[in-house]
Amino acid sequence: MTRDQYTFTDPTALYAEIEPSTQHQDEPGLDAKLTPKPDLGEETYRGSGRLAGRKALITGGDSGIGAATAIAFAREGADVAIAYLPAEQEDADRIAGLILEAGVAAVQLPGDLADPDYCRGLIDRAVDQLGGLDILVNNGGKQIFNEDITTLPDDQWQDTFDVNVRATFLLTKAAVPHLRPGSTIINTTSSQAYSPSPTLLDYAATKWAINGFTKAVAQQLAPKGIRVNAVAPGPVWTVLQVTDGQPPEKLAEFGEDTPLGRMGQPAEMAPAYVFLASAESSYVVGETLSANGGKPTP
Ligand code: NAD
Ligand code: MG
């Protein structure tokens, strides 16, 4: 029998065969070139109709956590639009193929989240091509390590905020007029919001900002029947980490400092997004769901 997300498993032993290794790609990088391959749930995620008939937009849906979420949403019965950078077309095509294999619609909407006009137009295009919108997953993100504040480029600070924070704001703002009661928004923060690495000043600050934004706007939108929550992944094996997300010499021990003693896989993040997207979480509002291998959070 093939393992799926319901199989009884020792979480310390899971994914022992996927060891992090030193490598480098230029930003934004491709899952297609990441070795060893991450588990996006291609062989392991089993759907059960939990999002039947929903329409979802996932930014950064081409790779990593967003791609695993796209596969899971599709297998739970949702039509899925993915947004990504044009340079990621190869990854996006593969994920669109997996979405279609689930028997739902796949929509591809490439562009740059640092461009406010793209952000504003993205929601209209998703609504148009999906025929509506019930779920927005703000997941696209930028992370570039830097050892010393005196060498952190002003442009990098600004870009990280534009992609991680401003896009989350602009997409949420544009989506709200389209969202019926029952719709959900899920933002992607990080364990970096609570325990920031000294090499990730700009990134950690954006993830803390996303957490605060989530908890504030969740209260504003709850009376409209729109629930906003966040997922806070810990160290997860994705291309983000090998495109200067971490100092390369730290990659080999990536995730070893968690209580589970290992890094996570994108497939282990997707069920958190499914839970927050579905009506199962109807009384969960403004929550940050950590999936981080056991690091304590406030
Ligand atoms: P990833 O590289 O697979 O996904 C990030 C995606 O962001 C890219 O695929 C890309 O499509 C998108 N993106 C980046 N810059 C963009 C831009 N300017 N315009 C449009 N799209 C852009 O890596 P991932 O780890 O799956 O990242 C997904 C989210 O998870 C990010 O928000 C990241 O901060 C967050 N996260 C990741 C980890 C981890 O350890 N991997 C931990 C905590 C949080
Ligand atoms: Mg990508």
Coordinates of C-alpha atoms and ligand atoms in Angstrom, one line a residue:
M1 CA 0.0 0.0 0.0
T2 CA 1.3 3.5 -0.8
R3 CA 1.6 5.8 2.1
D4 CA -0.7 8.8 2.2
Q5 CA -1.2 11.6 4.7
Y6 CA -3.4 9.4 6.9
T7 CA -1.0 6.6 7.3
F8 CA 0.2 5.9 10.9
T9 CA 3.9 7.0 10.8
D10 CA 6.7 8.0 13.1
P11 CA 7.3 11.7 12.4
T12 CA 10.9 11.5 13.3
A13 CA 11.6 8.8 10.8
L14 CA 9.4 10.2 8.0
Y15 CA 11.3 11.4 4.9
A16 CA 14.7 10.1 6.2
E17 CA 15.5 9.5 2.6
I18 CA 15.3 13.2 1.6
E19 CA 18.5 14.6 3.1
P20 CA 19.3 18.3 2.5
S21 CA 22.4 19.0 0.5
T22 CA 24.5 21.9 -0.5
Q23 CA 23.6 23.4 -3.9
H24 CA 22.8 26.8 -5.4
Q25 CA 20.4 28.2 -7.9
D26 CA 19.7 31.8 -9.0
E27 CA 16.4 33.3 -7.7
P28 CA 13.6 32.3 -8.1
G29 CA 15.0 28.8 -8.9
L30 CA 13.2 25.7 -10.1
D31 CA 11.9 22.7 -8.2
A32 CA 12.8 20.8 -11.3
K33 CA 16.5 21.3 -10.5
L34 CA 16.3 20.8 -6.7
T35 CA 18.0 17.6 -5.5
P36 CA 16.9 15.5 -3.7
K37 CA 13.3 16.1 -4.9
P38 CA 11.0 17.5 -2.3
D39 CA 7.7 15.7 -1.6
L40 CA 4.9 17.9 -2.9
G41 CA 2.4 15.1 -2.3
E42 CA 2.3 13.9 -5.9
E43 CA 2.2 10.2 -4.7
T44 CA 1.0 10.8 -1.1
Y45 CA -1.8 13.3 -0.9
R46 CA -5.3 11.7 -1.0
G47 CA -8.3 14.0 -1.3
S48 CA -11.8 13.4 0.2
G49 CA -13.9 16.2 -1.2
R50 CA -13.2 18.7 1.5
L51 CA -13.1 21.7 -0.9
A52 CA -15.5 20.4 -3.5
G53 CA -16.6 23.1 -6.0
R54 CA -14.4 25.9 -4.4
K55 CA -12.3 28.2 -6.5
A56 CA -8.8 29.0 -5.2
L57 CA -5.9 31.3 -6.1
I58 CA -2.5 30.4 -4.8
T59 CA 0.5 32.7 -5.3
G60 CA 3.8 30.9 -5.7
G61 CA 1.7 27.9 -6.6
D62 CA 4.4 26.6 -9.0
S63 CA 6.8 25.1 -6.5
G64 CA 7.3 24.2 -2.8
I65 CA 4.6 24.8 -0.3
G66 CA 2.3 26.6 -2.8
A67 CA 2.6 23.7 -5.2
A68 CA 1.9 21.1 -2.5
T69 CA -1.1 23.2 -1.5
A70 CA -2.3 23.4 -5.1
I71 CA -2.1 19.6 -5.5
A72 CA -4.0 19.1 -2.3
F73 CA -6.7 21.7 -3.1
A74 CA -7.2 20.1 -6.5
R75 CA -7.6 16.6 -5.0
E76 CA -10.0 18.0 -2.5
G77 CA -12.2 19.2 -5.4
A78 CA -11.3 22.9 -5.9
D79 CA -10.5 24.6 -9.2
V80 CA -7.1 26.1 -8.8
A81 CA -5.3 29.2 -10.2
I82 CA -1.6 29.5 -9.6
A83 CA 0.4 32.7 -9.8
Y84 CA 4.2 32.6 -10.2
L85 CA 7.1 34.4 -12.0
P86 CA 7.4 33.9 -15.8
A87 CA 10.9 32.3 -15.2
E88 CA 9.1 29.5 -13.3
Q89 CA 6.9 28.3 -16.3
E90 CA 8.5 24.8 -16.3
D91 CA 7.5 24.2 -12.7
A92 CA 4.1 25.8 -13.2
D93 CA 3.3 23.6 -16.2
R94 CA 4.0 20.5 -14.2
I95 CA 1.8 21.6 -11.3
A96 CA -1.0 22.7 -13.7
G97 CA -0.8 19.2 -15.2
L98 CA -1.2 17.6 -11.7
I99 CA -4.2 19.9 -11.0
L100 CA -5.9 18.8 -14.2
E101 CA -5.2 15.2 -13.5
A102 CA -7.4 15.7 -10.3
G103 CA -10.3 16.5 -12.6
V104 CA -10.6 20.2 -11.8
A105 CA -9.7 23.4 -13.7
A106 CA -6.2 24.8 -13.7
V107 CA -5.4 28.4 -14.4
Q108 CA -1.9 29.9 -14.9
L109 CA -1.4 33.6 -14.1
P110 CA 2.3 34.5 -14.3
G111 CA 3.6 37.9 -13.2
D112 CA 5.7 39.8 -10.6
L113 CA 4.2 40.3 -7.2
A114 CA 6.5 43.3 -6.7
D115 CA 4.4 45.1 -9.4
P116 CA 1.3 46.6 -7.7
D117 CA -0.5 46.7 -11.1
Y118 CA 0.0 42.9 -11.5
C119 CA -1.3 42.3 -8.0
R120 CA -4.5 44.4 -8.6
G121 CA -5.1 42.7 -11.9
L122 CA -4.4 39.2 -10.7
I123 CA -7.5 39.0 -8.6
D124 CA -9.8 40.1 -11.5
R125 CA -8.1 37.6 -13.8
A126 CA -8.5 34.8 -11.3
V127 CA -12.2 35.6 -10.8
D128 CA -12.7 35.8 -14.5
Q129 CA -11.0 32.6 -15.4
L130 CA -12.1 30.5 -12.4
G131 CA -15.7 31.9 -12.5
G132 CA -15.4 33.2 -9.0
L133 CA -13.1 33.1 -5.9
D134 CA -13.6 31.4 -2.5
I135 CA -10.0 30.9 -1.3
L136 CA -7.0 33.2 -1.6
V137 CA -3.7 31.8 -0.5
N138 CA -0.9 34.4 -0.2
N139 CA 2.1 32.2 -0.3
G140 CA 4.6 33.8 -2.8
G141 CA 7.6 35.0 -1.0
K142 CA 11.2 36.2 -1.2
Q143 CA 14.0 35.3 1.2
I144 CA 17.7 36.3 0.7
F145 CA 20.1 35.9 3.6
N146 CA 22.6 38.6 4.5
E147 CA 25.2 38.5 7.2
D148 CA 25.5 42.1 8.3
I149 CA 23.1 45.1 8.3
T150 CA 25.7 47.4 6.9
T151 CA 25.8 45.3 3.7
L152 CA 22.0 44.7 3.4
P153 CA 21.1 46.5 0.2
D154 CA 18.2 49.1 0.6
D155 CA 16.7 47.6 -2.6
Q156 CA 16.6 44.1 -1.1
W157 CA 14.9 45.4 2.0
Q158 CA 12.3 47.1 -0.2
D159 CA 11.8 44.2 -2.6
T160 CA 11.3 41.7 0.3
F161 CA 8.6 44.0 1.8
D162 CA 7.0 44.5 -1.6
V163 CA 6.7 40.8 -2.4
N164 CA 6.0 39.5 1.0
V165 CA 3.9 42.2 2.7
R166 CA 2.6 44.7 0.1
A167 CA 1.4 42.0 -2.3
T168 CA -0.4 40.2 0.6
F169 CA -2.2 43.6 1.4
L170 CA -3.0 44.4 -2.3
L171 CA -4.3 40.9 -3.1
T172 CA -6.4 40.8 0.0
K173 CA -7.8 44.3 -0.6
A174 CA -8.7 43.4 -4.2
A175 CA -10.2 40.0 -3.3
V176 CA -12.6 41.1 -0.6
P177 CA -15.2 42.6 -2.9
H178 CA -15.4 39.2 -4.6
L179 CA -15.6 37.0 -1.6
R180 CA -18.9 35.5 -0.4
P181 CA -19.5 34.7 3.3
G182 CA -17.7 31.3 3.8
S183 CA -14.7 32.3 1.8
T184 CA -11.2 32.1 3.3
I185 CA -7.9 33.8 3.1
I186 CA -4.7 32.1 4.2
N187 CA -1.4 34.0 4.5
T188 CA 2.0 32.5 4.8
T189 CA 4.1 33.6 7.7
S190 CA 7.1 31.7 9.2
S191 CA 8.7 30.5 12.3
Q192 CA 11.0 33.4 11.5
A193 CA 8.3 35.7 12.8
Y194 CA 8.8 34.3 16.3
S195 CA 12.5 33.3 16.3
P196 CA 14.3 35.3 13.6
S197 CA 17.7 34.3 12.3
P198 CA 20.3 37.0 12.5
T199 CA 20.9 36.5 8.8
L200 CA 17.3 37.2 7.8
L201 CA 16.5 40.8 9.1
D202 CA 14.3 41.9 6.2
Y203 CA 12.6 38.5 5.7
A204 CA 11.9 37.9 9.4
A205 CA 10.5 41.5 9.7
T206 CA 8.1 40.8 6.8
K207 CA 6.9 37.5 8.3
W208 CA 6.2 39.2 11.6
A209 CA 4.3 41.9 9.7
I210 CA 2.2 39.3 7.9
N211 CA 1.3 37.8 11.2
G212 CA 0.1 41.1 12.5
F213 CA -1.7 42.0 9.3
T214 CA -3.5 38.6 9.4
K215 CA -4.7 39.0 13.0
A216 CA -5.9 42.6 12.4
V217 CA -7.7 42.0 9.1
A218 CA -9.2 38.8 10.4
Q219 CA -11.2 40.7 12.9
Q220 CA -12.3 43.2 10.3
L221 CA -13.5 40.6 7.8
A222 CA -15.0 38.0 10.3
P223 CA -18.3 39.9 10.5
K224 CA -18.6 39.6 6.7
G225 CA -18.2 35.8 7.0
I226 CA -14.7 35.8 5.5
R227 CA -12.1 34.0 7.7
V228 CA -8.4 35.0 7.5
N229 CA -5.7 32.8 9.1
A230 CA -2.1 32.1 8.6
V231 CA 0.3 29.1 8.3
A232 CA 3.7 29.4 9.8
P233 CA 6.0 26.8 8.3
G234 CA 9.4 25.9 9.9
P235 CA 12.3 24.7 7.9
V236 CA 10.9 23.1 4.7
W237 CA 12.9 21.7 1.8
T238 CA 12.1 24.0 -1.0
V239 CA 14.0 25.9 -3.7
L240 CA 13.6 29.1 -1.6
Q241 CA 16.4 27.8 0.6
V242 CA 18.9 27.1 -2.2
T243 CA 18.4 30.4 -3.9
D244 CA 20.3 32.3 -1.2
G245 CA 17.5 31.8 1.4
Q246 CA 20.2 30.2 3.6
P247 CA 24.0 30.5 3.7
P248 CA 24.9 27.5 1.5
E249 CA 27.2 26.0 4.2
K250 CA 24.1 25.7 6.5
L251 CA 22.0 23.7 4.1
A252 CA 23.4 20.3 5.0
E253 CA 22.0 20.6 8.6
F254 CA 18.8 22.4 7.6
G255 CA 16.0 21.5 10.1
E256 CA 18.2 19.4 12.4
D257 CA 17.7 21.9 15.2
T258 CA 13.9 21.1 15.4
P259 CA 12.6 18.8 18.1
L260 CA 11.7 16.3 15.3
G261 CA 15.4 16.5 14.2
R262 CA 14.7 17.0 10.6
M263 CA 13.4 19.5 8.0
G264 CA 9.8 19.3 6.8
Q265 CA 8.4 18.6 3.3
P266 CA 6.0 20.8 1.4
A267 CA 3.5 17.9 1.5
E268 CA 3.5 18.3 5.3
M269 CA 2.3 21.9 5.0
A270 CA -0.6 21.4 2.6
P271 CA -3.0 19.8 5.1
A272 CA -2.7 22.9 7.3
Y273 CA -3.8 25.0 4.3
V274 CA -6.6 22.6 3.5
F275 CA -7.9 22.7 7.1
L276 CA -7.9 26.5 7.2
A277 CA -9.5 26.7 3.7
S278 CA -12.3 24.3 4.5
A279 CA -15.5 24.7 6.6
E280 CA -13.9 22.3 9.2
S281 CA -12.2 25.4 10.6
S282 CA -15.4 27.5 10.7
Y283 CA -14.7 28.9 14.2
V284 CA -10.9 29.5 13.6
V285 CA -10.2 33.1 12.8
G286 CA -7.0 35.1 13.0
E287 CA -5.0 32.0 14.0
T288 CA -1.5 31.2 13.0
L289 CA -1.1 27.4 12.6
S290 CA 2.6 26.5 13.0
A291 CA 3.9 23.4 11.2
N292 CA 7.5 23.6 12.3
G293 CA 8.8 20.4 13.7
G294 CA 8.1 21.4 17.3
K295 CA 9.8 24.7 17.9
P296 CA 7.9 26.6 20.6
T297 CA 5.8 29.6 19.5
P298 CA 4.2 32.3 21.6
Ligands
NAD1 P1 9.3 28.5 -3.3 O1 10.5 29.1 -3.9 O2 9.0 27.1 -3.9 O3 8.1 29.4 -3.4 C1 8.1 30.8 -3.3 C2 7.4 31.3 -4.5 O4 7.3 32.7 -4.4 C3 8.1 31.1 -5.9 O5 7.7 29.8 -6.4 C4 7.6 32.2 -6.7 O6 6.6 31.8 -7.6 C5 7.0 33.2 -5.7 N1 7.7 34.5 -5.8 C6 8.8 34.9 -5.3 N2 9.1 36.2 -5.7 C7 8.1 36.5 -6.5 C8 7.7 37.7 -7.3 N3 8.5 38.8 -7.2 N4 6.6 37.7 -8.0 C9 5.8 36.6 -8.0 N5 6.1 35.5 -7.4 C10 7.2 35.4 -6.6 O7 9.6 28.3 -1.7 P2 8.6 28.0 -0.5 O8 9.5 27.7 0.6 O9 7.6 27.0 -0.9 O10 7.9 29.4 -0.2 C11 6.5 29.6 -0.1 C12 6.2 30.4 1.1 O11 6.5 29.7 2.3 C13 7.0 31.7 1.2 O12 6.1 32.8 1.6 C14 8.0 31.5 2.2 O13 8.4 32.7 2.9 C15 7.2 30.6 3.2 N6 8.1 29.8 4.1 C16 8.9 28.9 3.6 C17 9.7 28.2 4.6 C18 10.7 27.2 4.1 O14 11.5 26.7 5.0 N7 10.7 26.7 2.9 C19 9.5 28.4 5.9 C20 8.6 29.4 6.4 C21 7.9 30.1 5.4
MG2 MG 8.9 28.6 -7.6

